[in-house]
Coordinates of C-alpha atoms and ligand atoms in Angstrom, one line a residue:
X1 CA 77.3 110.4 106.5
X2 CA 76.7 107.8 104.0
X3 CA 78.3 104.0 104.4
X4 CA 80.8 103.5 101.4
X5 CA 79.6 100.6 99.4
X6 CA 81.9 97.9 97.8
X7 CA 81.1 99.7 94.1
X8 CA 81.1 103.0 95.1
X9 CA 83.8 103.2 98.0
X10 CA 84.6 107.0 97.2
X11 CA 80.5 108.5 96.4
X12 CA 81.9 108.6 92.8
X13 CA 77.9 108.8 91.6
X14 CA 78.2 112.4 93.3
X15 CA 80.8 113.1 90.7
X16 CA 78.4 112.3 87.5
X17 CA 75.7 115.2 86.6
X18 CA 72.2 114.4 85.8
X19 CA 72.2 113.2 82.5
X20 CA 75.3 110.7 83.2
X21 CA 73.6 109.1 86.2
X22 CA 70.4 108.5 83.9
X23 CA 72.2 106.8 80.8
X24 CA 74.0 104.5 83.0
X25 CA 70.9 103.2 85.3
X26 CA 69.4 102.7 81.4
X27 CA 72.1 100.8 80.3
X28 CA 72.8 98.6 83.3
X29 CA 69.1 97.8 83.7
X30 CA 69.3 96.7 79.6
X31 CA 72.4 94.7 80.3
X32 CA 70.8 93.2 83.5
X33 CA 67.5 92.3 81.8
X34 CA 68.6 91.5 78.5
X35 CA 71.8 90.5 78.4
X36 CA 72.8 88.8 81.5
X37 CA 70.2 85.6 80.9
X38 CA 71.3 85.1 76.8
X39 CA 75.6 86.0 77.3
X40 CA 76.9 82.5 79.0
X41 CA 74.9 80.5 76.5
X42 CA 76.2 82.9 73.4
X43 CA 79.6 82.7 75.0
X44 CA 79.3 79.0 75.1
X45 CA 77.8 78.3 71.6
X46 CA 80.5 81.2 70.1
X47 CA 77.9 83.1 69.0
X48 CA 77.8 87.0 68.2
X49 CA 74.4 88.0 70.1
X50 CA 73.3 90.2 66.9
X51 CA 69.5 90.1 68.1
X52 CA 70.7 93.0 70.3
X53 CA 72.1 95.4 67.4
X54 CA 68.8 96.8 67.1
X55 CA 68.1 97.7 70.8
X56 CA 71.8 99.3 71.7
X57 CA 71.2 101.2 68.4
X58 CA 67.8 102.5 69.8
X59 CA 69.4 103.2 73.1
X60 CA 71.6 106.1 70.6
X61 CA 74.6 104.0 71.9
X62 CA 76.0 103.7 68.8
X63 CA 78.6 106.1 67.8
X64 CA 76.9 107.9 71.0
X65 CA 80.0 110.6 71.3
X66 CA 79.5 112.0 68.0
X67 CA 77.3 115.3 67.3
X68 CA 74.9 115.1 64.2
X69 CA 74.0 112.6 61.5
X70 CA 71.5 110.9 63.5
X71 CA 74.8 110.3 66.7
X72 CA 73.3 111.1 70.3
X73 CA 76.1 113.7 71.1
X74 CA 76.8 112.4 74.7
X75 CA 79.8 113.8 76.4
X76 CA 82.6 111.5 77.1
X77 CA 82.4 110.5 80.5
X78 CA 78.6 109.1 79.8
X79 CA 79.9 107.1 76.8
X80 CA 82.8 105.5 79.3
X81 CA 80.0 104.7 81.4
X82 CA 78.1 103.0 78.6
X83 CA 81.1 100.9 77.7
X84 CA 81.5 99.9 81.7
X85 CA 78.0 99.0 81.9
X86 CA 78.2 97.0 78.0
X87 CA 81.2 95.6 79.6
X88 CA 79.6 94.1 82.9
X89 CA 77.7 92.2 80.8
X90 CA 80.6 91.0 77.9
X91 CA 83.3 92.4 76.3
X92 CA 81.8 91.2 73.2
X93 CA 79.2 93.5 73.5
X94 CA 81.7 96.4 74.6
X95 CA 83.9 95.6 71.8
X96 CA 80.6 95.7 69.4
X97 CA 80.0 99.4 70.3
X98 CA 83.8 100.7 70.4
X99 CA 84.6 99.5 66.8
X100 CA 81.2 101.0 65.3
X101 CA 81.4 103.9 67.2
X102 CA 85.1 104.9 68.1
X103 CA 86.8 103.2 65.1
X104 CA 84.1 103.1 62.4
X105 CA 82.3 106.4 63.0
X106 CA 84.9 108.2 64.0
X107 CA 87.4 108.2 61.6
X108 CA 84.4 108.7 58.9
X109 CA 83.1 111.6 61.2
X110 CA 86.7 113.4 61.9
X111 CA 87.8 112.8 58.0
X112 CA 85.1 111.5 55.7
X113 CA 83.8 113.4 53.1
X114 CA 80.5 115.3 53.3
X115 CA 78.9 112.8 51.4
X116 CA 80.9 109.9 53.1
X117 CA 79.2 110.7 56.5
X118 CA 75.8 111.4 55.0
X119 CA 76.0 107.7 53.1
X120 CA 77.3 106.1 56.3
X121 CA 77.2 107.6 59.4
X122 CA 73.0 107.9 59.8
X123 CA 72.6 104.6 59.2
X124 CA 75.8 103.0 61.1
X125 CA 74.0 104.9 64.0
X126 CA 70.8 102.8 63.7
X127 CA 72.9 99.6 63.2
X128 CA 71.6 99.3 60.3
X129 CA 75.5 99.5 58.5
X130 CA 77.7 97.7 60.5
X131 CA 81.6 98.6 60.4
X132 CA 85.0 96.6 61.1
X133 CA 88.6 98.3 61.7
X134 CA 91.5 96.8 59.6
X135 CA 94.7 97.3 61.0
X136 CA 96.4 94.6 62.4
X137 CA 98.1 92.2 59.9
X138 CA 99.3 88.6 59.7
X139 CA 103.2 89.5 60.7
X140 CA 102.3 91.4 63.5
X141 CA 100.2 94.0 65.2
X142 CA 102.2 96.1 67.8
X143 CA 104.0 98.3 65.1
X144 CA 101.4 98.8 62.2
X145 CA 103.7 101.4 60.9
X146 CA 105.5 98.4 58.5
X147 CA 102.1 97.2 57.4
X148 CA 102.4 95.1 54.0
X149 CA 98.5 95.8 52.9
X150 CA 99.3 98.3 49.9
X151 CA 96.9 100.6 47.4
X152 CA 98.2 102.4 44.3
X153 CA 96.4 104.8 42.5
X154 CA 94.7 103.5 39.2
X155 CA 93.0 106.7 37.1
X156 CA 90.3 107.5 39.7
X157 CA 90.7 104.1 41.8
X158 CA 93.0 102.4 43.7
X159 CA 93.4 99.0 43.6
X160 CA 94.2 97.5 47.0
X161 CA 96.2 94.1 48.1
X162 CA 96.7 92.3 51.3
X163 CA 95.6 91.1 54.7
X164 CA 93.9 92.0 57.5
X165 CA 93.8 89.5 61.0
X166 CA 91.6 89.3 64.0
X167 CA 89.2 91.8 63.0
X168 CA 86.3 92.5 65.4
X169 CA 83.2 92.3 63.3
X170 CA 84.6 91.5 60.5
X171 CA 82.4 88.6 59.1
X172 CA 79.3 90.6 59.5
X173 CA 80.5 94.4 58.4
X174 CA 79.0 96.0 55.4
X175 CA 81.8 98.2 55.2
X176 CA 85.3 97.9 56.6
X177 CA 87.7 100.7 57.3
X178 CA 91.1 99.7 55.7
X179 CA 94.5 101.0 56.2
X180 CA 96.8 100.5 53.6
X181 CA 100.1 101.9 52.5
X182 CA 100.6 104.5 49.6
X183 CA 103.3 105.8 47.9
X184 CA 102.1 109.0 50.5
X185 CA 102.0 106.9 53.0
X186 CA 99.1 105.4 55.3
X187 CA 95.7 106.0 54.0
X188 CA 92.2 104.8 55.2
X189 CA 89.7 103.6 52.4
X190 CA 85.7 102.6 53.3
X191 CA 86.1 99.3 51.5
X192 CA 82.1 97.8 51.1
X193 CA 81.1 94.2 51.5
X194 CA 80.6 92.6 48.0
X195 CA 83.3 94.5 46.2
X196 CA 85.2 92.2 43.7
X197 CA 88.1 90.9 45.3
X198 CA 87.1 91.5 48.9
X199 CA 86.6 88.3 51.1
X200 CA 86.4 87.3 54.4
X201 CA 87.0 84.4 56.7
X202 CA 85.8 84.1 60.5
X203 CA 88.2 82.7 62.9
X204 CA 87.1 80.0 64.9
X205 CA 87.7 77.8 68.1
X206 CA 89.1 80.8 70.0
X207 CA 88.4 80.8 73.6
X208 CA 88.0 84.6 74.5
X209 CA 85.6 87.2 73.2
X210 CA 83.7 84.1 71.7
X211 CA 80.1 86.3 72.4
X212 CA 82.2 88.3 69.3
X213 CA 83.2 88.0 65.8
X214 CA 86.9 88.0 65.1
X215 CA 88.0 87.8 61.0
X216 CA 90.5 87.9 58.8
X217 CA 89.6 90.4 55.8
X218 CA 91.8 89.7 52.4
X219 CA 92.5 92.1 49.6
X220 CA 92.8 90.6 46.4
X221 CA 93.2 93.4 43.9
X222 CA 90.0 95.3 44.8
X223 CA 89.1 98.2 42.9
X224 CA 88.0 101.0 45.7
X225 CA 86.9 104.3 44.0
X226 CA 89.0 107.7 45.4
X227 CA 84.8 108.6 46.2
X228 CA 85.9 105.6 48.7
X229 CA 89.2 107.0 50.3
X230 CA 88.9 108.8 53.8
X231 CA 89.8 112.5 51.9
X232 CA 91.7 113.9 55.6
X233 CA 93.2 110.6 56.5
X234 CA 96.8 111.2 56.6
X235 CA 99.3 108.8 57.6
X236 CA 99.9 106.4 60.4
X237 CA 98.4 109.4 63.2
X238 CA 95.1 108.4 61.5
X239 CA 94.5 105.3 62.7
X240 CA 96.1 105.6 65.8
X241 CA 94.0 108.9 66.7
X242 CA 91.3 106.1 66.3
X243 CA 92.7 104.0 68.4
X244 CA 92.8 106.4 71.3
X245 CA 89.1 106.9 70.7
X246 CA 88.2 103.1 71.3
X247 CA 91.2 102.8 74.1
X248 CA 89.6 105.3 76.4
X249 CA 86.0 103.3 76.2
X250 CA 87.8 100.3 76.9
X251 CA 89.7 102.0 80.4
X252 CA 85.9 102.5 81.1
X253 CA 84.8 99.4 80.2
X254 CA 87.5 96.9 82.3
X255 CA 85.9 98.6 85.0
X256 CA 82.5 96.6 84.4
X257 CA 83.9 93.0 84.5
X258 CA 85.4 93.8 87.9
X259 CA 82.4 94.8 89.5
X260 CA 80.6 92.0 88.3
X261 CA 82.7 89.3 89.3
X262 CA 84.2 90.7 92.5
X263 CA 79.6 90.7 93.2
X264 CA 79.3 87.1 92.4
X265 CA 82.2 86.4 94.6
X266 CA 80.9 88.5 97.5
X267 CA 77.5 87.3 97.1
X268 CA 79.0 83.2 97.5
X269 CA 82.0 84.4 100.1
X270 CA 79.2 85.6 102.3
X271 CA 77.0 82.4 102.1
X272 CA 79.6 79.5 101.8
X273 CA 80.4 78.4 105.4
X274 CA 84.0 76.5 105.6
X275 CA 85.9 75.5 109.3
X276 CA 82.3 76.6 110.9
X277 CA 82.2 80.4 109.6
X278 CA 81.3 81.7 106.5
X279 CA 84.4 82.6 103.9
X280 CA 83.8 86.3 104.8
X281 CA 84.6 85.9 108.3
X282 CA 88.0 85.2 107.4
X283 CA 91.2 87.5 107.0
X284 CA 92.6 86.4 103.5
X285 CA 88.9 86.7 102.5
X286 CA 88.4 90.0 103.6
X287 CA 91.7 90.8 102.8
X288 CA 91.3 89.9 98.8
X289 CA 87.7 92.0 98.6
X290 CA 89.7 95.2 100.7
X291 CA 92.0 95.1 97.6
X292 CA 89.5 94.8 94.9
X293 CA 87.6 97.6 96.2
X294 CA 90.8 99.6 96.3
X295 CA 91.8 99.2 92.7
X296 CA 88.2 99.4 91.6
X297 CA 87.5 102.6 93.2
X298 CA 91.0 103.8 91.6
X299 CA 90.2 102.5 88.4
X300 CA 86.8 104.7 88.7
X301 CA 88.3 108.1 89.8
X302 CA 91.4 107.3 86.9
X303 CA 88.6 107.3 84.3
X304 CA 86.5 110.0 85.4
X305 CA 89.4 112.6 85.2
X306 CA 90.3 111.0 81.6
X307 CA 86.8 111.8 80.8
X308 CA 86.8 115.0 82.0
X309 CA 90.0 116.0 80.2
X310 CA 88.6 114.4 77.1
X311 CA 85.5 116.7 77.7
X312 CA 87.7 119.6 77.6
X313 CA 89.4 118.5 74.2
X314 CA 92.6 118.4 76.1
X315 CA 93.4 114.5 76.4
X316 CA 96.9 113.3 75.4
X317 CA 97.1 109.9 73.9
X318 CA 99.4 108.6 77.0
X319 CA 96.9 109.2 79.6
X320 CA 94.7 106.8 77.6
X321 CA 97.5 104.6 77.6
X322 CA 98.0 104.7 81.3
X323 CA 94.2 104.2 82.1
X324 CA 94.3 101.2 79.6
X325 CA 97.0 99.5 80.9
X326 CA 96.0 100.0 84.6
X327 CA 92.4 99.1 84.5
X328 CA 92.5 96.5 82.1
X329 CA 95.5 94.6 84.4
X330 CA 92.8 95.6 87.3
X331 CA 89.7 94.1 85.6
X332 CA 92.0 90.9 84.5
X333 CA 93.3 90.3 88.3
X334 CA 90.2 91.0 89.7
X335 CA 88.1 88.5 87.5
X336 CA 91.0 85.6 88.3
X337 CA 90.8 86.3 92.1
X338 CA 86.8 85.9 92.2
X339 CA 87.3 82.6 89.9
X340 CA 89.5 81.6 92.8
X341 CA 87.6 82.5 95.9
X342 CA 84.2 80.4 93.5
X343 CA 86.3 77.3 93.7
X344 CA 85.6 74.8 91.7
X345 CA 82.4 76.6 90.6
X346 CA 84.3 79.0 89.3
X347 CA 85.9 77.0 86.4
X348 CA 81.7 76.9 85.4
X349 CA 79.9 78.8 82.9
X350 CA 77.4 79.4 85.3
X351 CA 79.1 81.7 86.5
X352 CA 80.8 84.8 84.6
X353 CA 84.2 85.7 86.6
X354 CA 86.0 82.9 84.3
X355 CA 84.3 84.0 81.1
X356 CA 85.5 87.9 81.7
X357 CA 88.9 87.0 82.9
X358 CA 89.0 84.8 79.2
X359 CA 87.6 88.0 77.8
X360 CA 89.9 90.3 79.2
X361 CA 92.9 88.1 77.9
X362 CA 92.1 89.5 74.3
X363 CA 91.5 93.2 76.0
X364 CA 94.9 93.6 77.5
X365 CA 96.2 92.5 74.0
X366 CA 94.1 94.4 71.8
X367 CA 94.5 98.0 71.1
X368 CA 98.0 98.0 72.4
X369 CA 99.0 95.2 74.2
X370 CA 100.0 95.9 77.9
X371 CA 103.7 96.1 77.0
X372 CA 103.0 98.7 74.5
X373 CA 101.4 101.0 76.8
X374 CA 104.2 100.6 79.7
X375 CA 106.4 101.8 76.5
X376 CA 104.2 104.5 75.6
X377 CA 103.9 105.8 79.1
X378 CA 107.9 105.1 79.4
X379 CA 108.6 107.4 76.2
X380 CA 106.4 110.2 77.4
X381 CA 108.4 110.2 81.1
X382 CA 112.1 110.1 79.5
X383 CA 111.9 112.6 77.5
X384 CA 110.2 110.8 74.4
X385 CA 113.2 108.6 73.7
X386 CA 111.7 105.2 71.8
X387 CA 112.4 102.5 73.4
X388 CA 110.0 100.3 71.0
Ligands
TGC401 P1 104.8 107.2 66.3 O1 106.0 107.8 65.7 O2 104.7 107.2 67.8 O3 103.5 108.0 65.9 C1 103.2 108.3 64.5 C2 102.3 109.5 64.6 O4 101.1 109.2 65.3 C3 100.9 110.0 66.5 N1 100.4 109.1 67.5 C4 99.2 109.2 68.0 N2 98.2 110.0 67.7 C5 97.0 109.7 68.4 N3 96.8 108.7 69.2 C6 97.8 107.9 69.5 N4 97.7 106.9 70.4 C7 99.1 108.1 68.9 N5 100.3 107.4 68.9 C8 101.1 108.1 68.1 C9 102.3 110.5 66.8 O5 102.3 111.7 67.5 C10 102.9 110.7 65.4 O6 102.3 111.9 64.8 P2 103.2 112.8 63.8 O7 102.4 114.1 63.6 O8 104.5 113.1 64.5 O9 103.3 112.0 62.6 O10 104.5 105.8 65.7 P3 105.3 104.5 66.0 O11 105.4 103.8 64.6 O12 106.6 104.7 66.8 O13 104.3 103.6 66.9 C11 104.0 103.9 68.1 C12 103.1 102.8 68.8 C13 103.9 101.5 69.1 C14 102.6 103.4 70.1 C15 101.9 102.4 67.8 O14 102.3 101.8 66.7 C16 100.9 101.6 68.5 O15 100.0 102.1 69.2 N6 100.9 100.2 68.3 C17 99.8 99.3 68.8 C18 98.9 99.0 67.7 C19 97.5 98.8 68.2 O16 97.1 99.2 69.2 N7 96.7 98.2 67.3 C20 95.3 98.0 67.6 C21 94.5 97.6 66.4 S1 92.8 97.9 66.5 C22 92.2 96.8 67.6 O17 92.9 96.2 68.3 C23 90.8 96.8 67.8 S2 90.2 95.8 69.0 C24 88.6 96.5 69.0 C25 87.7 95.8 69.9 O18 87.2 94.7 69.6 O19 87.3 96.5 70.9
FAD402 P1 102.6 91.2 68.4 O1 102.6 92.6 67.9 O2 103.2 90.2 67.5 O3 103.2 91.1 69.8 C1 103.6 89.9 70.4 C2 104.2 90.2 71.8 O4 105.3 91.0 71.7 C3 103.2 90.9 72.7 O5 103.3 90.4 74.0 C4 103.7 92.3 72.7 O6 103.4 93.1 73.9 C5 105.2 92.1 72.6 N1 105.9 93.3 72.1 C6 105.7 93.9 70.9 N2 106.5 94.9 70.7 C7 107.4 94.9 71.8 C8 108.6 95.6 72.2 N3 109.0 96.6 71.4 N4 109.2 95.3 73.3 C9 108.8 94.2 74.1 N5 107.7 93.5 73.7 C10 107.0 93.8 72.6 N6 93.1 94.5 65.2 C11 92.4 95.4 64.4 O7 93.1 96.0 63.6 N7 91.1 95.5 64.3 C12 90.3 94.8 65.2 O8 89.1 94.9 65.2 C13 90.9 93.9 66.1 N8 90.1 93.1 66.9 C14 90.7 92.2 67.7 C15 89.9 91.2 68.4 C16 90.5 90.2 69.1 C17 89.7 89.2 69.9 C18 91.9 90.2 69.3 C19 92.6 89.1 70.1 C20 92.7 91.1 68.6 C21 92.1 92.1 67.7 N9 92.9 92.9 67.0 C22 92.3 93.8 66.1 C23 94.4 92.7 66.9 C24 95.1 93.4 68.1 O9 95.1 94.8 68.0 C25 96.5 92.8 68.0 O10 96.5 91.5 68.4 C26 97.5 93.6 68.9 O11 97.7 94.9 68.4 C27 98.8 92.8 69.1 O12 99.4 92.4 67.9 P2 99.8 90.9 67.7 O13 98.8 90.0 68.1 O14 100.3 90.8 66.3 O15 101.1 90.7 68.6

């Protein structure tokens, strides 16, 4: 019999095949030897770490649950595993890879045109395109279903107006994935850096995610050919199937910021000696690591079953919303708890539980904040009444 292990409580690695054990040892090695000795200072100097592109585009990470057009056609559950071990190291990185992948590729993937995915989709997998997600607008995020940003139909263009905020790689996309309202309703439209009209600003002194660009895009009467529209893109379940996409990465990835921190807080609990014993030896101590380990090792089996439905083609968008809201409030608690048990060292850069609990503050809003997936999971157990 085996001794459970702080990370692994419940032999959850006896629950991965093969091939999913091998592409997470790859990408926790990379994120230990590559990212873990660059992040704090990149974090620090709000920098976007884009040195990296290259190498998570060479590990097929990009756009990894995708079949064809150069796409590594991974299952789910290794993908979730990908985001958890991107994750241990940032979120920036994690948030890097779900917006290429699950909001960029995807949509162009499920409802591009033939010649869409063949002019994006190989090179977006070697980072050599890099994507951004409009949805969210100035007046609000939570119900993009009254969005203001607009496109009518102009012979064979449309010309599109408005405004786009805190958009994850916006400032460096070379083509963003726009939403905008028709007179049919919500449409998606590839809109490509350097079209007339099309600007960008970056947004600055913002004190989460700052190892990650956040934009506003603005529309000012850009001309976007119908060659440019997402042909099977049909109302507001469009982006919002998206959205479940990057979601379920993210339930993965909250995962990573927990194990990390609750390991540099075991690591100093064991060696800091207070009132002649070390911290460990204590009962609050022990006490506050027995609970992390319970809600990580729950966190772990919640996501492995998500994967597994989503592997089946059976996943309903409220599971994801559960596992988001419940991993994401565990990663968040977890990395404030190991601040507190650092001390005053934890308030340092030095160490990373206080730079993934200021992370996770823009996780628990972004794509759905934690309110709107209590409401989603709400609706779906009282018989779908909206209480929005
Ligand atoms: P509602 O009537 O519920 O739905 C309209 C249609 O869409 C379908 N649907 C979904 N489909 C797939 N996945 C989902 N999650 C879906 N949610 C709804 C629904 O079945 C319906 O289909 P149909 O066939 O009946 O037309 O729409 P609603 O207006 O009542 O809104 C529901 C609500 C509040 C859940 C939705 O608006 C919402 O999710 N709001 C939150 C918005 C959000 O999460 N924005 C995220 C922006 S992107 C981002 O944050 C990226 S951060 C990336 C990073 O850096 O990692
Ligand atoms: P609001 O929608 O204004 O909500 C404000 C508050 O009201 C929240 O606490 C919310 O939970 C609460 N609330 C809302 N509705 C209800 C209700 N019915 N009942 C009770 N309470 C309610 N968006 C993109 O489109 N693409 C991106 O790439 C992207 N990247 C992001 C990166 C970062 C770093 C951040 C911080 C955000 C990003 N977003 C992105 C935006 C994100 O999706 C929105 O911030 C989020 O959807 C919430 O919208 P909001 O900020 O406008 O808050």
């Amino acid at each position: 019999m085996s001794q459970p292990t702080p990370f692994d409580f419940m032999d959850f690695k006896s629950l991965l095949d093969e091939d999913e054990r091998q592409i997470q040892q790859l990408v926790g090695r990379w994120v230990d030897e590559r990212v873990a000795p660059i992040i704090a200072d990149a974090f620090d100097e709000h920098r976007f770490p884009a040195e990296l592109v290259p190498e998570m585009a060479e590990m097929g990470l990009l756009g990894c649950n995708l079949e064809g057009y150069e796409c590594a056609g991974l299952n789910n559950v290794s993908y979730g595993l990908i985001c958890q071990e991107l994750e241990r190291g940032d979120s920036g990185l994690r948030s890097f890879v779900s917006v290429q992948g699950s909001l960029c590729m995807f949509p162009i993937h499920a409802w591009g045109s033939e010649e869409q995915k063949q002019r994006y989709l190989p090179k977006m997998a070697k980072g050599e395109l890099i994507g951004c997600f409009g949805l969210t607008e100035p007046d609000g995020g939570s119900d993009p279903g009254t969005m203001k940003t607009h496109a009518k139909r102009d012979g064979d263009d449309w010309i599109l107006n408005g405004a786009k905020m805190w958009i994850t790689n916006g400032g460096i996309a070379d083509v963003a994935i726009v939403w905008a309202m028709t007179d049919d309703g919500v449409r998606g439209f590839l809109v490509d850096k350097g079209m007339k009209g099309y600007t960008t600003r970056d947004t600055l002194k913002k004190y989460s995610l700052r190892a990650s660009i956040t934009s506003e895009l603005f529309f000012d009467d850009v001309r976007v050919p119908e060659s440019n529209r997402l042909p099977e893109a049909m109302g507001l379940k469009a982006p919002l199937t998206c959205l479940t996409q990057a979601r379920y990465g993210i339930a993965w990835g909250a995962i990573g910021p927990a194990i990390g921190s609750m390991a540099e807080a075991l690591d100093f609990a064991k060696s800091r000696v207070l009132f002649g014993r070390p911290l460990t030896h204590t009962q609050t101590i022990q006490r506050r690591f027995a609970e992390m380990t319970r809600r990580i090792t729950t966190a772990q089996l919640l996501v492995l079953q998500l994967g597994r439905i989503k592997d089946r083609g059976e996943l309903h968008p409220t599971q994801v919303s559960l596992a988001k809201w419940n991993n994401v409030r565990m990663g968040l608690d977890i990395c404030r708890e190991a601040r507190d048990i650092l001390g005053a060292g934890g308030i340092s850069i030095e160490y990373s539980p206080i730079r993934h609990m200021m992370n996770l503050e823009s996780v628990i809003t972004y794509e759905g904040t934690e309110t709107i997936h209590e409401l989603s999971v709400g609706r779906q157990v009282c018989d779908g009444v909206n209480a929005f």
